[in-house]
XYZ file of C-alpha atoms in Angstrom:
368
model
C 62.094 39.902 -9.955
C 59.521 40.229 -7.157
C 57.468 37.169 -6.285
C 54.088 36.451 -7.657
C 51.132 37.697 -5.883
C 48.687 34.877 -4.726
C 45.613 34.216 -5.889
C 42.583 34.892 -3.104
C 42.349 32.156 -0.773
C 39.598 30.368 -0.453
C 36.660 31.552 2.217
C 37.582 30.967 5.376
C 41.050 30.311 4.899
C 42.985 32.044 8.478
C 45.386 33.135 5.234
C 43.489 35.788 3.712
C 43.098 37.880 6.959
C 47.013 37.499 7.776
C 49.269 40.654 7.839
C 53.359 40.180 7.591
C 54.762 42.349 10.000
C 58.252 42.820 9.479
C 60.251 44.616 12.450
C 63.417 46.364 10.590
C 66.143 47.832 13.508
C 68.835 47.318 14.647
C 72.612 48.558 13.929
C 73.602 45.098 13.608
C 76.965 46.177 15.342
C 78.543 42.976 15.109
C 78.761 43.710 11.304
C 80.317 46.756 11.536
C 81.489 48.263 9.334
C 79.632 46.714 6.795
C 76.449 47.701 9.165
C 76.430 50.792 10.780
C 73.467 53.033 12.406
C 72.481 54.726 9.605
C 72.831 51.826 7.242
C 72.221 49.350 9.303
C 72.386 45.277 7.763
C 68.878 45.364 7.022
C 69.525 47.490 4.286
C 72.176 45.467 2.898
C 72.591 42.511 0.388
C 74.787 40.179 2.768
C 74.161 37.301 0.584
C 75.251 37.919 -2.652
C 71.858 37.436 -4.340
C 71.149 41.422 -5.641
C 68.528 42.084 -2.573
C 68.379 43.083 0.311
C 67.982 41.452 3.429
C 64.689 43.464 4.320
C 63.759 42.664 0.325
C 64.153 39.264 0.715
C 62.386 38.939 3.537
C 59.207 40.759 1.681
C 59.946 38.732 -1.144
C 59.522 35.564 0.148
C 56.670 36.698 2.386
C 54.657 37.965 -1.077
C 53.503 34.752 -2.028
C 51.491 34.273 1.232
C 50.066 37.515 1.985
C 50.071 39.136 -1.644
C 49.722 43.205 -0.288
C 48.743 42.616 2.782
C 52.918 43.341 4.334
C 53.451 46.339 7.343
C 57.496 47.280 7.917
C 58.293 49.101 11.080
C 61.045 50.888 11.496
C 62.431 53.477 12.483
C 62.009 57.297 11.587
C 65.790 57.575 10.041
C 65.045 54.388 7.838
C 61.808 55.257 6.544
C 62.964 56.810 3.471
C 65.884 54.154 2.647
C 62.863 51.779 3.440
C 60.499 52.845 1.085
C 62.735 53.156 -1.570
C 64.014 49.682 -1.336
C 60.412 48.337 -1.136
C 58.423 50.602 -3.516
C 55.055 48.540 -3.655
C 54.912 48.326 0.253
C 52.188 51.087 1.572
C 52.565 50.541 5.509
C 55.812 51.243 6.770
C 54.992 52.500 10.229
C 58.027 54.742 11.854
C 58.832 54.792 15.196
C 60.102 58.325 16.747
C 62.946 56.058 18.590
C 63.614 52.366 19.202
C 61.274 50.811 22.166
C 62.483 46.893 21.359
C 60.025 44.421 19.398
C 56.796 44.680 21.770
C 56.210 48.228 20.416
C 57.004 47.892 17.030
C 54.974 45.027 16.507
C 52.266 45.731 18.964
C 51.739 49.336 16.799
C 51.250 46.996 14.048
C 49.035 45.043 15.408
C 47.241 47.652 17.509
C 46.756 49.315 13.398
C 45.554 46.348 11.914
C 43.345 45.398 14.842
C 41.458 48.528 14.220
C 40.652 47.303 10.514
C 39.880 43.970 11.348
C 39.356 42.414 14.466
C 39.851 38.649 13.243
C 42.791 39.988 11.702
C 46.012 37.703 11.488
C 50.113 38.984 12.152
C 52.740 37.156 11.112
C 55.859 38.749 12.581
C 59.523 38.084 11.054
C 62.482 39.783 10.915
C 64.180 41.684 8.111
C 67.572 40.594 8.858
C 67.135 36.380 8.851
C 68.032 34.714 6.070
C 65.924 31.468 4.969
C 66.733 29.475 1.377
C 64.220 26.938 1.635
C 60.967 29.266 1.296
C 58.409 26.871 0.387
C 58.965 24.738 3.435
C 59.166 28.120 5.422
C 55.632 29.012 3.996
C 54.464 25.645 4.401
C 54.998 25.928 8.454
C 53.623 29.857 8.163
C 50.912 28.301 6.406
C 50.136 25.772 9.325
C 50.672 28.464 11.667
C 47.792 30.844 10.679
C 45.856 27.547 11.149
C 46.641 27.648 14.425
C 46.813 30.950 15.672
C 43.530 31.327 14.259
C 42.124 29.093 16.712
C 43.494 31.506 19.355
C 46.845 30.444 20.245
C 50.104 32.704 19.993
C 52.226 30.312 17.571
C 56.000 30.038 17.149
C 58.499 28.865 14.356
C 60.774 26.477 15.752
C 64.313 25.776 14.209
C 65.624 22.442 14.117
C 68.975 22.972 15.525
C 72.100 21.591 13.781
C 74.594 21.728 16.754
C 73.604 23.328 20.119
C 74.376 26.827 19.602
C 74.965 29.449 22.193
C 73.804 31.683 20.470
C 70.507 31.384 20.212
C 67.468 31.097 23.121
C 65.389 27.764 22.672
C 61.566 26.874 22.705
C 60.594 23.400 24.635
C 58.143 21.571 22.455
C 55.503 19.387 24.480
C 52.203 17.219 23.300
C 50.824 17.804 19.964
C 48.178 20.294 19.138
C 44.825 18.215 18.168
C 43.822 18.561 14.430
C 47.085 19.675 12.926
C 50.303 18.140 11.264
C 52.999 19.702 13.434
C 52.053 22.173 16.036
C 52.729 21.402 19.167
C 52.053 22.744 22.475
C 54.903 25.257 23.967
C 56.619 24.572 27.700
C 58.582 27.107 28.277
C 61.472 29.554 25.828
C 64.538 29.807 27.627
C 67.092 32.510 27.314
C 70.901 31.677 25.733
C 71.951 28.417 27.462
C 75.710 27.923 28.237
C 77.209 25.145 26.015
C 76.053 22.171 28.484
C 72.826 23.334 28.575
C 72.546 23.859 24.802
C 74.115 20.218 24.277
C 71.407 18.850 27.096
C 68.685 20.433 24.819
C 69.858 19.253 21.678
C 69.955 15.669 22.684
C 66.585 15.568 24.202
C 65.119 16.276 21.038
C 62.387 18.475 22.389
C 64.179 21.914 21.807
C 64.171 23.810 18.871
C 66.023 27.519 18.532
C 63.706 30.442 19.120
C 63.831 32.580 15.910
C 61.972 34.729 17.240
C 58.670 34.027 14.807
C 55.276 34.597 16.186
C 52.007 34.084 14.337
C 49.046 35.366 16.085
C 45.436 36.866 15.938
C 46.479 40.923 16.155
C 43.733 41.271 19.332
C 44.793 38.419 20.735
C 48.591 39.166 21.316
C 47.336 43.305 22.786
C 44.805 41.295 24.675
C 47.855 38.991 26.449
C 50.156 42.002 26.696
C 47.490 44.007 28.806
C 47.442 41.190 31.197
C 50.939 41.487 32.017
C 51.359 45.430 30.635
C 48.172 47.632 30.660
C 49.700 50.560 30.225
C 51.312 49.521 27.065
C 48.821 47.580 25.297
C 46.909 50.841 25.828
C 49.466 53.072 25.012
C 49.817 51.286 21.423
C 46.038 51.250 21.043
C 45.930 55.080 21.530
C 48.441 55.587 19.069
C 47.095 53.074 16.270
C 42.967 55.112 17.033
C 44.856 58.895 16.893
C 48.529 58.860 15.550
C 48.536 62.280 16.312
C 49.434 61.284 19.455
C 52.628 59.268 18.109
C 54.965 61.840 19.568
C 53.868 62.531 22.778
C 53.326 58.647 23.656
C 56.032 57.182 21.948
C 59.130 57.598 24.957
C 57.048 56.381 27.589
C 55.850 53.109 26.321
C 57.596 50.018 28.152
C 60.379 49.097 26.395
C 60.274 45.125 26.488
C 60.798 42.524 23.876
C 57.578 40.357 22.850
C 59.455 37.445 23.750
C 59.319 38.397 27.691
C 56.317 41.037 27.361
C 53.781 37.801 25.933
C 55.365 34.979 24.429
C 56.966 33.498 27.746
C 54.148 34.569 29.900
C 51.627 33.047 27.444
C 53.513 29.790 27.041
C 53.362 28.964 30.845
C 49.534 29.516 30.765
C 49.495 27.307 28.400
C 48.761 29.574 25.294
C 51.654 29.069 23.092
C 52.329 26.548 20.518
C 55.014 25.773 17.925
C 55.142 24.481 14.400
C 58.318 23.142 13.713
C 60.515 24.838 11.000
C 62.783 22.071 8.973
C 64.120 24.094 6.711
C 67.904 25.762 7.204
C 67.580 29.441 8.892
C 70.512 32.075 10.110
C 69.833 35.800 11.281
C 73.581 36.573 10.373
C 74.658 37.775 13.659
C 77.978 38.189 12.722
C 80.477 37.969 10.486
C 81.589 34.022 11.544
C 77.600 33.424 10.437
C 78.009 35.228 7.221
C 80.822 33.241 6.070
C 79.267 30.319 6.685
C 76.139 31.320 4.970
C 77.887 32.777 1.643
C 78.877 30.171 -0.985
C 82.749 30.023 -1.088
C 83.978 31.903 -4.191
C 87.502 31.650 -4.289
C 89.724 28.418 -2.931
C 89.703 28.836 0.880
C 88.345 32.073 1.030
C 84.645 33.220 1.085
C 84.548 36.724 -0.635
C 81.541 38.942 -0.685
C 82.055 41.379 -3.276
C 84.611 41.245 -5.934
C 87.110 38.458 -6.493
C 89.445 39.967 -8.406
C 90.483 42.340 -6.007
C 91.160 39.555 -2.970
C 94.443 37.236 -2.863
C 94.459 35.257 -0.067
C 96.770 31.973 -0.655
C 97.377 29.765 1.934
C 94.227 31.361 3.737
C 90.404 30.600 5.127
C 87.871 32.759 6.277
C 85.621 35.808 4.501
C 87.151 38.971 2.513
C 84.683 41.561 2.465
C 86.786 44.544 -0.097
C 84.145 46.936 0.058
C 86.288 50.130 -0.820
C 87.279 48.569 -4.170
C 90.587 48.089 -3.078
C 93.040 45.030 -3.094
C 93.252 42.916 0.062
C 95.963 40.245 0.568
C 95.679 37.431 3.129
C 98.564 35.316 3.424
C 98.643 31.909 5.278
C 95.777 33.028 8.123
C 92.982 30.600 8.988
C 89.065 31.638 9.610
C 90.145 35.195 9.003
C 88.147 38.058 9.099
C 89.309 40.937 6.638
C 86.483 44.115 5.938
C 87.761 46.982 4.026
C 85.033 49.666 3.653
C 87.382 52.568 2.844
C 87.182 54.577 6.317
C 87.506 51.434 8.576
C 89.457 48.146 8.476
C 88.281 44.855 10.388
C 90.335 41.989 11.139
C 89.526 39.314 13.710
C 88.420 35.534 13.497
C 85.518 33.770 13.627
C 86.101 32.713 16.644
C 86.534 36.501 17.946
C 83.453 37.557 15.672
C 80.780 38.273 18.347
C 83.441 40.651 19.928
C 82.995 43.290 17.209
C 80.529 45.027 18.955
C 82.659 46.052 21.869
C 84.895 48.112 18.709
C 81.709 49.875 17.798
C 80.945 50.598 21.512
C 84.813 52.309 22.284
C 84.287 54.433 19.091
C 80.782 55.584 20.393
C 82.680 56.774 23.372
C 85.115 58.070 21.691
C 82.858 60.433 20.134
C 83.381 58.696 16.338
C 79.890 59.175 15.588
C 81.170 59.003 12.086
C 82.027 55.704 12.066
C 79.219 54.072 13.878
């Protein structure tokens, strides 16, 4: 069932000019094989629920913005993309992948055109979030904010200090509203004493990678620190007859470094703090411990009947509707998608990628 369509908001309200912008690419190689380049885990339903990530991510975006949603992605997805999300208008295709700066800088470059107060909201289709009204509830305070001019940020409470993940230093509080606060600096992947450091302090929350801003303002920031791409995407969005021809030259540079760290030590960048539980399912270690344990032991995405796994932890993905068998193995990893086989750990799970990598040399196009 999709979710409801708002009502109009009220005059005024930063809500009714703001856009979701939803950036889906990526192979998402440390899923392979579930996730794969022309399939990539987007596209999937990694959670069990019956949608998509990329349709869950619309889904609980609906209730905010109503119609008002742009997907970008790229040219080989469009189709798999627009059938998945039939009442979606925009999808916007790139010709190749030039990181998150393009894709959501076309958007906003588009939407800019239409309106020049107008609002983006920029989230990815491959994060999974269960609370939703406490996730709208800091998008909500967001547009607030970023309507005064600021580039705003979703920061995630951590629950451990993760490696994983880069981090976003909250500072004073932003005058006149709940939460926000004012943005020192985003820092890249700390090691595991950094990311404990950060976690104690209490000033750090993960950087998912969220941004809420007015559409001219973020082009406006990225052509002080990249002219020739701000003006690049501009061209494109005003003629995109020239899509094909501008495309491969524009900078490729995620927003993160191309605005959002730039912005932050001019002061320019706040945060609204996100206190609700949030995973981008990097990998399969992620996945297990997002899916609700099935069977005794054993997290199984797909169908039960076919796994026996006594004695055993971990995740059982038996994709090729065969039976899989783990005996006495702890935080296993077992995939079975017909044409490949995975096993690893969760403790090996980030490492997948490098498997994906050798078969690309290899030449196994077919499996990648």
């Amino acid at each position: 069932m999709s979710a409801p369509v708002p009502s109009s908001p009220p005059a005024g309200d930063p809500l009714g000019r703001l856009w979701a912008v939803v950036p889906a690419g990526g192979a998402g190689t440390r899923l392979w094989p579930l996730s794969r380049a022309g399939n990539p885990k987007f596209l999937l339903d990694l959670t069990g629920s019956g949608r998509s990530l990329l349709q869950s991510t619309v889904d609980r975006l609906v209730p905010l913005v109503g119609e008002r949603v742009v997907v970008v992605t790229g040219a080989v997805h469009e189709r798999a993309v627009r059938r998945q999300l039939p009442a979606v208008d925009r999808v916007l295709a790139e010709p190749a992948p030039r990181d998150s700066m393009a894709a959501i800088g076309w958007a906003a470059a588009v939407l800019e055109r239409e309106d020049p107060e107008a609002l983006i909201g920029s989230f990815a289709a491959d994060h999974v979030i269960l609370q939703e009204e406490e996730f709208r509830a800091c998008v909500r305070e967001a547009a607030e904010v970023a309507a005064t001019g600021l580039v705003v940020t979703i920061g995630i409470e951590p629950t451990g200090p993760s490696t994983a993940f880069g981090y976003v230093r909250g500072e004073e509080a932003v005058e006149g509203f709940p939460t926000a606060r004012r943005v020192g600096e985003f820092v890249e992947k700390p090691d595991a004493e950094r990311a404990a450091a950060y976690v104690a302090s209490g000033d750090y929350r993960w950087n998912a990678g969220m941004f809420i801003v007015r559409a001219a303002t973020l082009l406006d920031l990225l052509a002080e620190q990249h002219p020739d791409l701000a003006a690049g995407l501009r061209e494109v969005a005003a003629d995109p007859s020239t899509l094909e021809r501008r495309w491969p030259g524009l900078t490729r540079i995620a927003i993160d470094h191309a605005v959002a760290e730039p912005a932050a030590a001019a002061g320019r960048v706040a945060m609204v703090p996100g206190p609700f539980a949030w995973e981008d399912l990097g990998d399969f270690a992620a996945l297990g411990a997002m899916t609700p344990r099935s069977t005794p032991g054993v997290t199984v995405l797909g169908d039960e009947a076919l796994v026996q796994a006594p004695g055993s932890t971990g995740l059982v993905v038996p994709a090729a509707g065969r039976t899989v068998a783990v005996v006495g193995l702890q935080d296993v990893v077992v995939v079975d998608t017909g044409d490949a086989v995975l096993v690893t750990t969760y403790a090996h799970a980030q490492e997948v990628k490098a498997v994906v990598e050798e078969l690309k040399r290899a030449g196994r196009t077919d499996l990648t």
